[in-house]
Coordinates of C-alpha atoms and ligand atoms in Angstrom, one line a residue:
M1 CA 117.9 90.3 105.8
A2 CA 116.3 93.5 107.2
K3 CA 112.6 93.1 108.0
L4 CA 110.7 96.1 106.8
F5 CA 107.2 97.2 108.0
L6 CA 104.9 99.5 106.1
G7 CA 102.4 101.9 107.7
L8 CA 99.9 103.8 105.7
D9 CA 97.7 106.7 106.8
S10 CA 94.6 107.5 104.7
S11 CA 93.8 110.9 106.1
T12 CA 91.5 113.7 105.0
Q13 CA 93.9 115.4 102.5
S14 CA 96.5 112.8 101.8
L15 CA 97.7 109.2 101.8
S16 CA 101.1 108.8 103.6
A17 CA 103.5 105.9 103.9
V18 CA 106.2 105.3 106.6
I19 CA 108.5 102.3 106.3
I20 CA 110.5 101.2 109.3
D21 CA 113.5 98.9 109.7
L22 CA 112.6 97.5 113.1
D23 CA 115.9 95.9 114.0
A24 CA 117.8 99.0 113.0
G25 CA 115.3 101.2 114.9
K26 CA 115.0 103.5 111.9
V27 CA 112.4 105.1 109.6
I28 CA 113.8 104.3 106.1
Y29 CA 111.2 105.9 103.9
E30 CA 108.4 108.5 104.2
K31 CA 106.1 109.8 101.5
S32 CA 102.8 111.7 101.3
L33 CA 100.6 112.1 98.4
N34 CA 98.2 115.0 98.4
F35 CA 94.8 114.1 97.0
D36 CA 93.9 117.4 95.4
Q37 CA 97.2 117.7 93.6
A38 CA 97.9 114.1 92.7
L39 CA 94.3 113.2 91.7
P40 CA 92.6 116.4 90.4
Q41 CA 90.1 114.3 88.4
F42 CA 88.2 113.6 91.6
K43 CA 87.7 117.4 92.0
T44 CA 88.2 117.5 95.8
R45 CA 89.2 120.6 97.7
N46 CA 91.4 119.7 100.7
G47 CA 90.2 116.1 100.2
V48 CA 86.5 117.0 100.3
L49 CA 83.9 117.0 97.5
P50 CA 82.3 120.4 97.1
N51 CA 78.7 120.6 98.4
R52 CA 76.3 123.4 98.6
D53 CA 75.2 122.4 102.1
P54 CA 78.0 123.6 104.5
L55 CA 77.0 120.8 106.9
V56 CA 77.6 118.0 104.4
R57 CA 81.2 116.8 103.9
H58 CA 81.8 113.8 101.7
S59 CA 84.7 112.3 99.9
S60 CA 85.1 109.6 97.3
P61 CA 86.2 106.0 98.2
L62 CA 87.5 105.6 94.6
L63 CA 89.8 108.5 95.3
W64 CA 91.3 106.7 98.3
A65 CA 91.7 103.5 96.1
A66 CA 93.4 105.5 93.3
A67 CA 95.7 107.0 95.8
L68 CA 96.8 103.6 97.0
D69 CA 97.7 102.6 93.5
L70 CA 99.6 105.8 93.0
L71 CA 101.5 105.6 96.2
F72 CA 102.6 102.0 95.5
A73 CA 103.7 103.1 92.0
Q74 CA 105.7 106.0 93.6
M75 CA 107.4 103.6 96.1
K76 CA 108.4 101.3 93.2
K77 CA 109.7 104.4 91.3
D78 CA 111.6 105.4 94.4
K79 CA 113.2 101.9 94.3
V80 CA 111.9 101.1 97.8
A81 CA 112.7 97.4 98.6
L82 CA 109.0 96.5 98.5
G83 CA 109.9 92.7 98.4
K84 CA 111.4 93.1 101.9
I85 CA 108.2 94.3 103.5
V86 CA 106.9 91.6 105.8
A87 CA 103.7 93.2 107.1
I88 CA 101.5 96.2 106.3
S89 CA 99.1 98.0 108.5
G90 CA 97.5 101.4 108.4
C91 CA 95.0 103.9 109.8
G92 CA 92.4 106.1 108.4
Q93 CA 90.6 109.3 109.2
Q94 CA 88.1 108.2 111.8
H95 CA 84.3 107.9 111.4
G96 CA 84.1 108.0 107.6
S97 CA 82.0 105.2 106.0
V98 CA 82.0 103.2 102.8
Y99 CA 78.9 101.4 101.5
L100 CA 79.5 98.2 99.4
T101 CA 77.2 96.0 97.5
E102 CA 77.3 92.2 97.6
K103 CA 79.5 92.3 94.5
A104 CA 82.4 93.6 96.7
T105 CA 83.5 90.2 98.0
E106 CA 84.1 88.8 94.5
A107 CA 85.7 91.9 93.1
L108 CA 88.1 92.1 96.0
A109 CA 89.1 88.4 95.7
N110 CA 89.8 88.8 92.0
L111 CA 91.7 92.1 91.7
N112 CA 93.2 92.1 88.2
P113 CA 96.7 93.6 88.2
K114 CA 96.4 94.6 84.5
K115 CA 93.7 97.0 85.5
S116 CA 93.8 99.9 88.1
L117 CA 92.1 99.5 91.5
V118 CA 89.5 102.0 90.3
E119 CA 88.6 99.8 87.3
N120 CA 88.5 96.7 89.4
L121 CA 86.1 98.3 91.9
D122 CA 83.6 99.3 89.3
G123 CA 80.0 98.6 90.5
I124 CA 80.8 97.6 94.0
F125 CA 79.5 100.8 95.8
A126 CA 76.0 101.1 97.0
R127 CA 76.7 104.8 97.7
K128 CA 79.2 106.7 95.4
T129 CA 80.4 109.0 98.1
S130 CA 81.5 108.6 101.7
P131 CA 80.5 110.9 104.6
I132 CA 83.7 111.9 106.5
W133 CA 84.5 113.2 109.9
M134 CA 83.9 116.8 108.9
D135 CA 80.3 116.2 108.2
S136 CA 77.9 117.7 110.7
S137 CA 74.6 117.1 109.0
T138 CA 73.1 114.5 111.4
A139 CA 72.1 116.4 114.5
K140 CA 68.6 115.0 114.2
E141 CA 69.8 111.4 114.0
C142 CA 72.2 112.0 116.9
A143 CA 69.2 113.1 119.0
E144 CA 67.1 110.1 117.9
I145 CA 69.8 107.5 118.8
R146 CA 70.8 109.2 122.0
K147 CA 67.1 109.3 123.1
K148 CA 66.6 105.6 122.4
L149 CA 69.8 104.8 124.3
G150 CA 68.7 106.7 127.4
G151 CA 70.5 110.0 127.2
I152 CA 74.1 111.3 127.1
K153 CA 75.5 109.5 130.1
F154 CA 74.2 106.1 128.9
T155 CA 75.2 106.6 125.3
A156 CA 78.7 107.5 126.4
S157 CA 79.1 104.7 128.9
R158 CA 77.9 102.1 126.4
T159 CA 79.6 103.2 123.2
G160 CA 82.5 105.3 124.6
S161 CA 81.1 108.6 123.4
D162 CA 77.8 110.6 123.3
T163 CA 76.3 110.6 119.8
F164 CA 78.2 113.0 117.5
E165 CA 77.3 114.2 114.0
R166 CA 80.5 112.8 112.5
F167 CA 80.2 109.4 114.1
T168 CA 79.3 106.5 111.8
G169 CA 76.1 105.4 113.5
P170 CA 74.2 108.7 113.1
Q171 CA 75.6 108.9 109.5
V172 CA 74.3 105.4 108.7
R173 CA 70.9 106.3 110.2
K174 CA 70.7 109.4 107.9
F175 CA 71.6 107.3 104.9
Y176 CA 68.9 104.7 105.7
K177 CA 66.3 107.5 106.2
T178 CA 67.1 109.5 103.1
E179 CA 68.2 106.7 100.6
P180 CA 66.3 103.6 101.8
K181 CA 66.8 101.7 98.5
A182 CA 70.5 102.3 98.4
Y183 CA 70.7 101.3 102.1
E184 CA 68.9 98.1 101.3
K185 CA 71.4 97.3 98.5
T186 CA 74.3 97.8 101.0
A187 CA 75.7 94.4 101.9
H188 CA 78.8 95.7 103.8
I189 CA 79.5 98.9 105.6
A190 CA 83.2 99.7 106.0
L191 CA 85.2 102.5 107.7
V192 CA 87.9 104.3 105.7
S193 CA 90.4 102.2 107.6
S194 CA 88.7 98.8 107.0
F195 CA 88.0 99.7 103.4
M196 CA 91.7 100.4 102.7
A197 CA 92.7 97.2 104.6
S198 CA 90.2 95.2 102.5
L199 CA 91.9 96.4 99.3
L200 CA 95.3 95.2 100.5
A201 CA 93.9 91.9 101.8
G202 CA 91.6 91.2 98.8
K203 CA 88.7 90.5 101.1
I204 CA 86.4 92.2 103.6
V205 CA 88.5 92.9 106.7
P206 CA 87.2 93.5 110.3
I207 CA 86.9 96.9 111.9
D208 CA 89.3 97.3 114.9
F209 CA 88.4 98.2 118.5
G210 CA 90.0 101.7 118.0
D211 CA 88.1 102.9 115.0
G212 CA 85.0 100.8 115.9
A213 CA 84.7 102.9 119.0
G214 CA 84.1 106.0 116.8
M215 CA 80.9 104.6 115.5
N216 CA 78.4 104.9 118.4
L217 CA 77.8 101.2 117.6
M218 CA 80.4 99.2 119.5
D219 CA 80.1 98.3 123.2
I220 CA 83.2 100.0 124.5
R221 CA 83.8 97.4 127.3
K222 CA 82.7 94.2 125.7
K223 CA 84.1 95.1 122.3
N224 CA 81.3 93.7 120.3
W225 CA 78.4 95.3 118.4
N226 CA 76.0 96.8 121.0
H227 CA 72.6 95.3 120.2
D228 CA 70.6 98.4 121.4
A229 CA 72.8 100.9 119.6
V230 CA 72.6 98.9 116.4
K231 CA 68.9 98.6 116.7
A232 CA 68.5 102.3 117.4
T233 CA 70.5 103.1 114.3
A234 CA 68.9 101.3 111.4
P235 CA 67.1 98.0 110.5
S236 CA 69.1 94.9 109.4
L237 CA 72.3 96.8 110.3
V238 CA 74.1 94.0 112.1
K239 CA 74.2 91.9 108.9
K240 CA 76.0 94.7 107.1
L241 CA 78.7 95.2 109.7
P242 CA 81.9 93.2 109.6
T243 CA 83.4 91.5 112.6
L244 CA 85.5 93.4 115.1
A245 CA 89.1 92.5 115.8
P246 CA 92.2 93.8 117.6
S247 CA 94.2 96.5 115.7
G248 CA 97.1 95.0 113.7
H249 CA 95.6 91.5 113.8
V250 CA 96.9 89.5 110.8
V251 CA 94.2 88.6 108.3
G252 CA 96.2 86.8 105.7
P253 CA 98.7 87.4 102.9
V254 CA 98.5 90.6 100.8
S255 CA 96.3 90.4 97.7
P256 CA 98.2 89.0 94.7
Y257 CA 97.3 92.2 92.9
F258 CA 100.1 94.1 94.9
V259 CA 102.5 91.2 94.5
Q260 CA 102.2 91.1 90.7
K261 CA 101.9 94.8 90.1
Y262 CA 104.4 96.3 92.5
G263 CA 106.6 93.4 93.6
L264 CA 105.5 92.9 97.2
N265 CA 106.6 89.6 98.7
P266 CA 103.7 87.0 98.3
E267 CA 104.2 86.1 102.0
A268 CA 103.9 89.7 103.1
L269 CA 101.0 90.0 105.6
A270 CA 97.9 92.1 105.5
T271 CA 96.5 93.3 108.9
V272 CA 93.5 95.0 110.5
W273 CA 93.9 98.8 110.4
T274 CA 92.9 101.4 113.0
G275 CA 91.8 105.1 113.2
D276 CA 94.4 107.9 112.8
N277 CA 94.1 108.9 116.4
P278 CA 94.7 105.4 117.9
A279 CA 97.6 105.1 115.5
S280 CA 99.0 108.4 116.6
V281 CA 98.9 107.3 120.2
I282 CA 101.3 104.5 119.2
G283 CA 103.4 106.8 117.0
L284 CA 103.8 109.2 120.0
G285 CA 104.9 106.3 122.2
L286 CA 101.9 106.4 124.6
V287 CA 101.8 102.7 125.1
K288 CA 101.5 102.5 128.9
P289 CA 98.4 103.5 130.9
G290 CA 98.8 106.9 132.4
Q291 CA 100.9 108.3 129.5
V292 CA 99.5 111.5 128.1
A293 CA 100.3 113.7 125.1
I294 CA 99.0 117.1 124.2
S295 CA 99.1 118.3 120.7
L296 CA 99.1 122.1 120.5
G297 CA 97.9 122.5 116.9
T298 CA 95.1 124.4 115.1
S299 CA 92.9 122.8 117.7
D300 CA 94.5 121.5 120.9
T301 CA 94.1 117.7 121.5
F302 CA 94.6 115.8 124.7
F303 CA 95.4 112.1 124.2
G304 CA 95.8 109.7 127.1
T305 CA 96.1 106.0 127.6
M306 CA 94.2 104.3 130.4
Q307 CA 93.9 100.7 131.6
K308 CA 90.3 100.9 132.9
C309 CA 87.6 102.2 130.7
Q310 CA 86.3 105.5 132.1
T311 CA 83.7 107.4 130.1
D312 CA 82.8 111.1 130.3
E313 CA 79.3 111.5 131.7
N314 CA 79.1 115.0 130.2
G315 CA 79.7 113.5 126.8
E316 CA 82.5 115.9 125.8
G317 CA 85.5 113.5 125.5
H318 CA 85.8 110.3 123.6
V319 CA 87.1 106.8 124.6
F320 CA 88.5 104.6 121.9
G321 CA 90.2 101.2 122.0
S322 CA 94.0 101.7 121.9
P323 CA 96.0 99.4 119.6
T324 CA 97.8 98.2 122.8
G325 CA 94.6 96.7 124.1
D326 CA 94.2 99.4 126.6
Y327 CA 91.9 102.4 126.2
M328 CA 92.7 105.9 124.9
T329 CA 90.9 109.2 125.3
L330 CA 90.6 112.0 122.8
I331 CA 89.5 115.4 124.0
C332 CA 89.5 118.1 121.3
F333 CA 89.6 121.8 122.2
K334 CA 88.7 123.7 119.1
N335 CA 90.1 127.1 120.1
G336 CA 93.7 126.1 120.2
S337 CA 96.3 128.0 118.2
L338 CA 93.3 129.4 116.4
A339 CA 92.6 131.5 119.6
R340 CA 96.3 132.1 120.4
E341 CA 96.7 133.6 116.9
K342 CA 93.6 135.8 117.4
I343 CA 95.1 137.3 120.6
R344 CA 98.4 137.9 118.7
E345 CA 96.5 139.7 116.0
L346 CA 94.4 141.7 118.4
Y347 CA 97.4 143.0 120.3
K348 CA 99.6 143.3 117.2
I349 CA 102.3 141.0 118.6
S350 CA 105.0 140.6 116.0
D351 CA 105.8 136.9 116.4
W352 CA 105.6 133.9 118.8
K353 CA 109.0 134.7 120.4
K354 CA 107.6 138.0 121.5
F355 CA 104.4 136.3 122.7
G356 CA 106.4 133.9 124.8
E357 CA 108.5 136.8 126.3
L358 CA 105.3 138.6 127.2
V359 CA 103.9 135.5 129.0
A360 CA 107.2 135.1 130.8
S361 CA 107.1 138.7 132.0
T362 CA 103.9 138.1 134.0
P363 CA 103.4 136.1 137.2
P364 CA 101.8 132.6 137.3
G365 CA 98.1 133.0 138.1
N366 CA 98.1 136.4 136.4
N367 CA 97.0 138.2 139.6
D368 CA 93.7 136.2 139.4
G369 CA 92.8 137.5 135.9
V370 CA 90.9 135.0 133.8
L371 CA 90.0 134.9 130.1
L372 CA 87.6 132.5 128.3
P373 CA 88.9 132.3 124.8
W374 CA 86.1 131.0 122.6
F375 CA 86.7 132.8 119.3
E376 CA 84.9 129.9 117.6
A377 CA 82.1 127.7 118.8
E378 CA 83.8 125.4 121.3
I379 CA 83.7 121.6 121.5
V380 CA 84.9 121.3 125.1
P381 CA 83.1 122.7 127.0
R382 CA 80.3 122.5 124.5
S383 CA 79.4 126.1 123.5
N384 CA 77.7 127.2 120.3
Q385 CA 78.0 130.9 121.3
P386 CA 81.5 132.1 120.5
G387 CA 82.8 135.0 122.6
I388 CA 85.7 136.3 124.7
H389 CA 85.0 136.8 128.4
R390 CA 87.3 138.6 130.8
F391 CA 87.2 138.4 134.6
D392 CA 89.5 140.7 136.7
L393 CA 91.6 141.2 133.6
D394 CA 92.3 144.6 132.1
E395 CA 91.7 144.4 128.4
K396 CA 94.5 146.9 127.8
N397 CA 97.2 144.9 129.6
V398 CA 98.8 143.1 126.6
A399 CA 101.2 140.8 128.6
A400 CA 98.4 139.7 131.0
N401 CA 96.1 138.9 128.1
C402 CA 98.8 136.7 126.5
R403 CA 99.3 134.8 129.7
A404 CA 95.6 134.6 130.3
I405 CA 94.8 132.9 127.1
F406 CA 97.3 130.1 127.5
E407 CA 96.5 129.7 131.2
A408 CA 92.8 129.4 130.4
Q409 CA 93.5 126.8 127.7
M410 CA 95.6 124.7 130.1
L411 CA 93.2 125.1 133.0
S412 CA 90.4 124.0 130.7
M413 CA 92.4 120.9 129.7
R414 CA 93.0 120.0 133.4
L415 CA 89.4 120.6 134.3
H416 CA 87.9 118.6 131.4
S417 CA 90.2 115.7 131.5
Q418 CA 89.5 114.9 135.2
W419 CA 86.9 112.3 134.3
M420 CA 89.7 110.1 133.0
Q421 CA 91.0 109.7 136.5
V422 CA 94.6 109.5 135.1
A423 CA 97.4 111.3 137.0
P424 CA 100.1 111.6 134.3
E425 CA 103.7 111.1 135.4
K426 CA 105.0 113.0 132.4
I427 CA 103.3 114.8 129.6
F428 CA 104.6 114.7 126.0
V429 CA 103.9 117.8 123.9
T430 CA 103.9 118.2 120.1
G431 CA 102.8 120.9 117.7
G432 CA 103.8 124.5 116.9
A433 CA 103.4 126.0 120.3
A434 CA 105.4 123.2 121.9
N435 CA 108.6 125.1 120.8
D436 CA 108.1 127.8 123.4
R437 CA 109.5 127.2 126.8
A438 CA 107.5 129.9 128.5
L439 CA 104.3 128.2 127.4
L440 CA 105.5 124.8 128.4
Q441 CA 106.3 126.1 131.8
V442 CA 102.7 127.2 132.2
L443 CA 101.6 123.8 131.1
A444 CA 103.9 122.0 133.6
D445 CA 102.7 124.3 136.4
V446 CA 99.0 124.0 135.7
M447 CA 99.2 120.2 135.4
N448 CA 101.8 120.0 138.2
C449 CA 103.7 117.5 136.1
S450 CA 106.9 117.4 134.0
V451 CA 106.6 118.2 130.3
L452 CA 108.7 116.8 127.5
R453 CA 108.7 117.8 123.8
I454 CA 108.4 115.1 121.2
E455 CA 108.8 115.7 117.5
V456 CA 107.6 112.9 115.3
S457 CA 106.7 113.6 111.7
K458 CA 103.7 111.5 110.5
S459 CA 102.9 110.1 113.9
A460 CA 99.8 108.2 112.6
A461 CA 101.7 106.5 109.7
L462 CA 104.6 105.7 112.1
G463 CA 102.1 104.2 114.6
A464 CA 100.6 102.1 111.8
A465 CA 104.1 100.8 110.8
L466 CA 104.7 99.9 114.5
Q467 CA 101.3 98.2 114.6
A468 CA 102.3 96.1 111.5
A469 CA 105.5 95.0 113.4
H470 CA 103.5 94.2 116.5
G471 CA 100.9 92.2 114.5
F472 CA 103.6 90.3 112.6
L473 CA 105.5 89.4 115.8
A474 CA 102.4 88.3 117.6
H475 CA 101.3 86.2 114.6
T476 CA 104.7 84.5 114.5
G477 CA 104.4 83.4 118.1
K478 CA 106.7 86.0 119.7
N479 CA 105.4 88.0 122.6
P480 CA 106.1 91.6 121.5
K481 CA 106.3 94.3 124.2
W482 CA 104.9 97.6 123.0
D483 CA 107.3 99.7 125.1
K484 CA 110.4 98.0 123.5
L485 CA 108.9 98.2 120.0
V486 CA 108.3 102.0 120.1
A487 CA 111.4 103.0 122.2
A488 CA 113.8 103.8 119.3
F489 CA 111.1 105.7 117.3
T490 CA 109.5 107.9 119.9
K491 CA 112.4 109.6 121.8
P492 CA 111.6 113.0 123.4
V493 CA 113.7 115.9 122.2
P494 CA 117.0 115.8 124.4
G495 CA 117.1 118.6 127.0
S496 CA 113.4 119.5 126.5
E497 CA 112.1 118.4 129.9
I498 CA 110.5 121.1 132.0
H499 CA 109.7 120.5 135.7
P500 CA 106.8 122.2 137.5
D501 CA 107.4 125.0 139.9
K502 CA 105.8 123.9 143.2
K503 CA 104.8 127.4 144.2
A504 CA 103.2 128.1 140.8
A505 CA 101.4 124.8 140.9
K506 CA 99.7 125.8 144.2
V507 CA 98.6 129.1 142.6
Y508 CA 96.9 127.1 139.8
D509 CA 95.2 124.7 142.2
Q510 CA 93.3 127.7 143.4
L511 CA 92.9 129.4 140.1
L512 CA 91.3 126.2 138.7
E513 CA 88.3 126.8 141.0
K514 CA 87.9 130.3 139.8
Y515 CA 88.3 129.3 136.2
A516 CA 85.6 126.5 136.6
S517 CA 83.1 129.0 138.1
C518 CA 83.8 131.6 135.4
E519 CA 83.2 128.9 132.8
S520 CA 79.9 127.7 134.3
D521 CA 78.7 131.3 134.8
V522 CA 79.3 132.0 131.1
L523 CA 77.8 128.7 129.9
E524 CA 74.6 129.4 131.9
I525 CA 74.2 132.8 130.4
V526 CA 74.6 131.8 126.8
Ligands
XUL1 C1 88.4 112.3 115.7 C2 88.2 113.0 114.4 C3 89.4 113.5 113.6 C4 89.7 112.6 112.5 C5 90.7 113.2 111.6 O1 87.3 112.0 116.4 O2 87.1 113.2 114.0 O3 90.5 113.6 114.5 O4 90.1 111.3 112.9 O5 91.2 112.4 110.6

């Protein structure tokens, strides 16, 4: 009988499911449920509750629970063989937190299938809403915690990242300061991932080392709660935090609620979930140290797997635990396709094909012309003063400006990922701009490394399904190998490999120095 594994991804705007048949090496089912459309009664916009304060971004944990019911109902309606699922794992938008009272344990243990999850969870929340990763209202708390931990470098080396507004620790501190009574009533703090895992397991489930690292509370090397960070955040916090465990670790059978209501097998296993980025690392096949992927999306993201934990002393990049047991980095460059589109608009370039042709018509290194493309405040390097800066670059030269923006973005990635001390053998690329060979050639030349395109839809949910398979196999005494598990699901696009041009790579070695000095000049001025 085919063994099926279900991966769920509770993201900002939707809940997605991917089911894999591991032995056949196939995805057999995919579905996404958009929160705003499927559950309008929660009144979210793009998954977020409206708020007058632009810095405050919350969502509703009941919305996520309602979505879980709806998605299972949909799978049943779609005649998915739910009884053949042997293990379920998942991932969630990172950093978001859920505040539960002491009633939660009993409510989770006694979920009544005659009622909905929303009805079952009545009265278990110490805070009705959940701050999510888009919230940036905790600058003060970030500064307070960072100061107590001894500054950026120490905060990053202990917890994997400098304090960030969206990270859970600063959010918990703000809650404690602004709503001390509700904080006191909180018996358990969960992440989006561990909350959803707890619903499936019918009990409070641990937080994993991947999502735990997005809290500014976990010791990134020892993988336990860091005493100083916990103390710097809020009183009595350690009692409210669950235990930490490896991603995908089996916590027991699924709750009878899902067996009776939707026909899951009573022996199906529930596991520890992870964050959406650690799950994507698996879904993209980055299971060996040194493997790197770049997602060229709205913002550009650089993911890498590393064996040894290196942290960024400048506090720009993040280190999370990878579900493989290694470490992963996440570096987010906000001005990704956002900035490429701005240049296209500015120079009235009809489409991306034309943009690629203009890039290809200019020489690598752009005759030393450099452009700093910060149309929006940038995360890496940190800059709150948006602006475009040109050096030895004629504003009127359309083709040179097209090349300059992409060269700058790739040089910036090379510069700001050096702290990882990872020399990638091959780089996998996804996202819209990955379809353009001229752009990929620039990437290969700047990084002096071969580049391959990978197209995986729902990489986070797929990673979660593979994590369920790994957790199940480990639990049943097998010794699963990650590279074998992911191989059939994460194949690069045939014929997409682009090799670096050695001459061009040399040009970029030199241009990198110029780029770095342009960047520091501008950052000093602003
Ligand atoms: C990562 C982050 C986002 C969310 C998106 O640090 O904040 O990528 O995980 O869901």
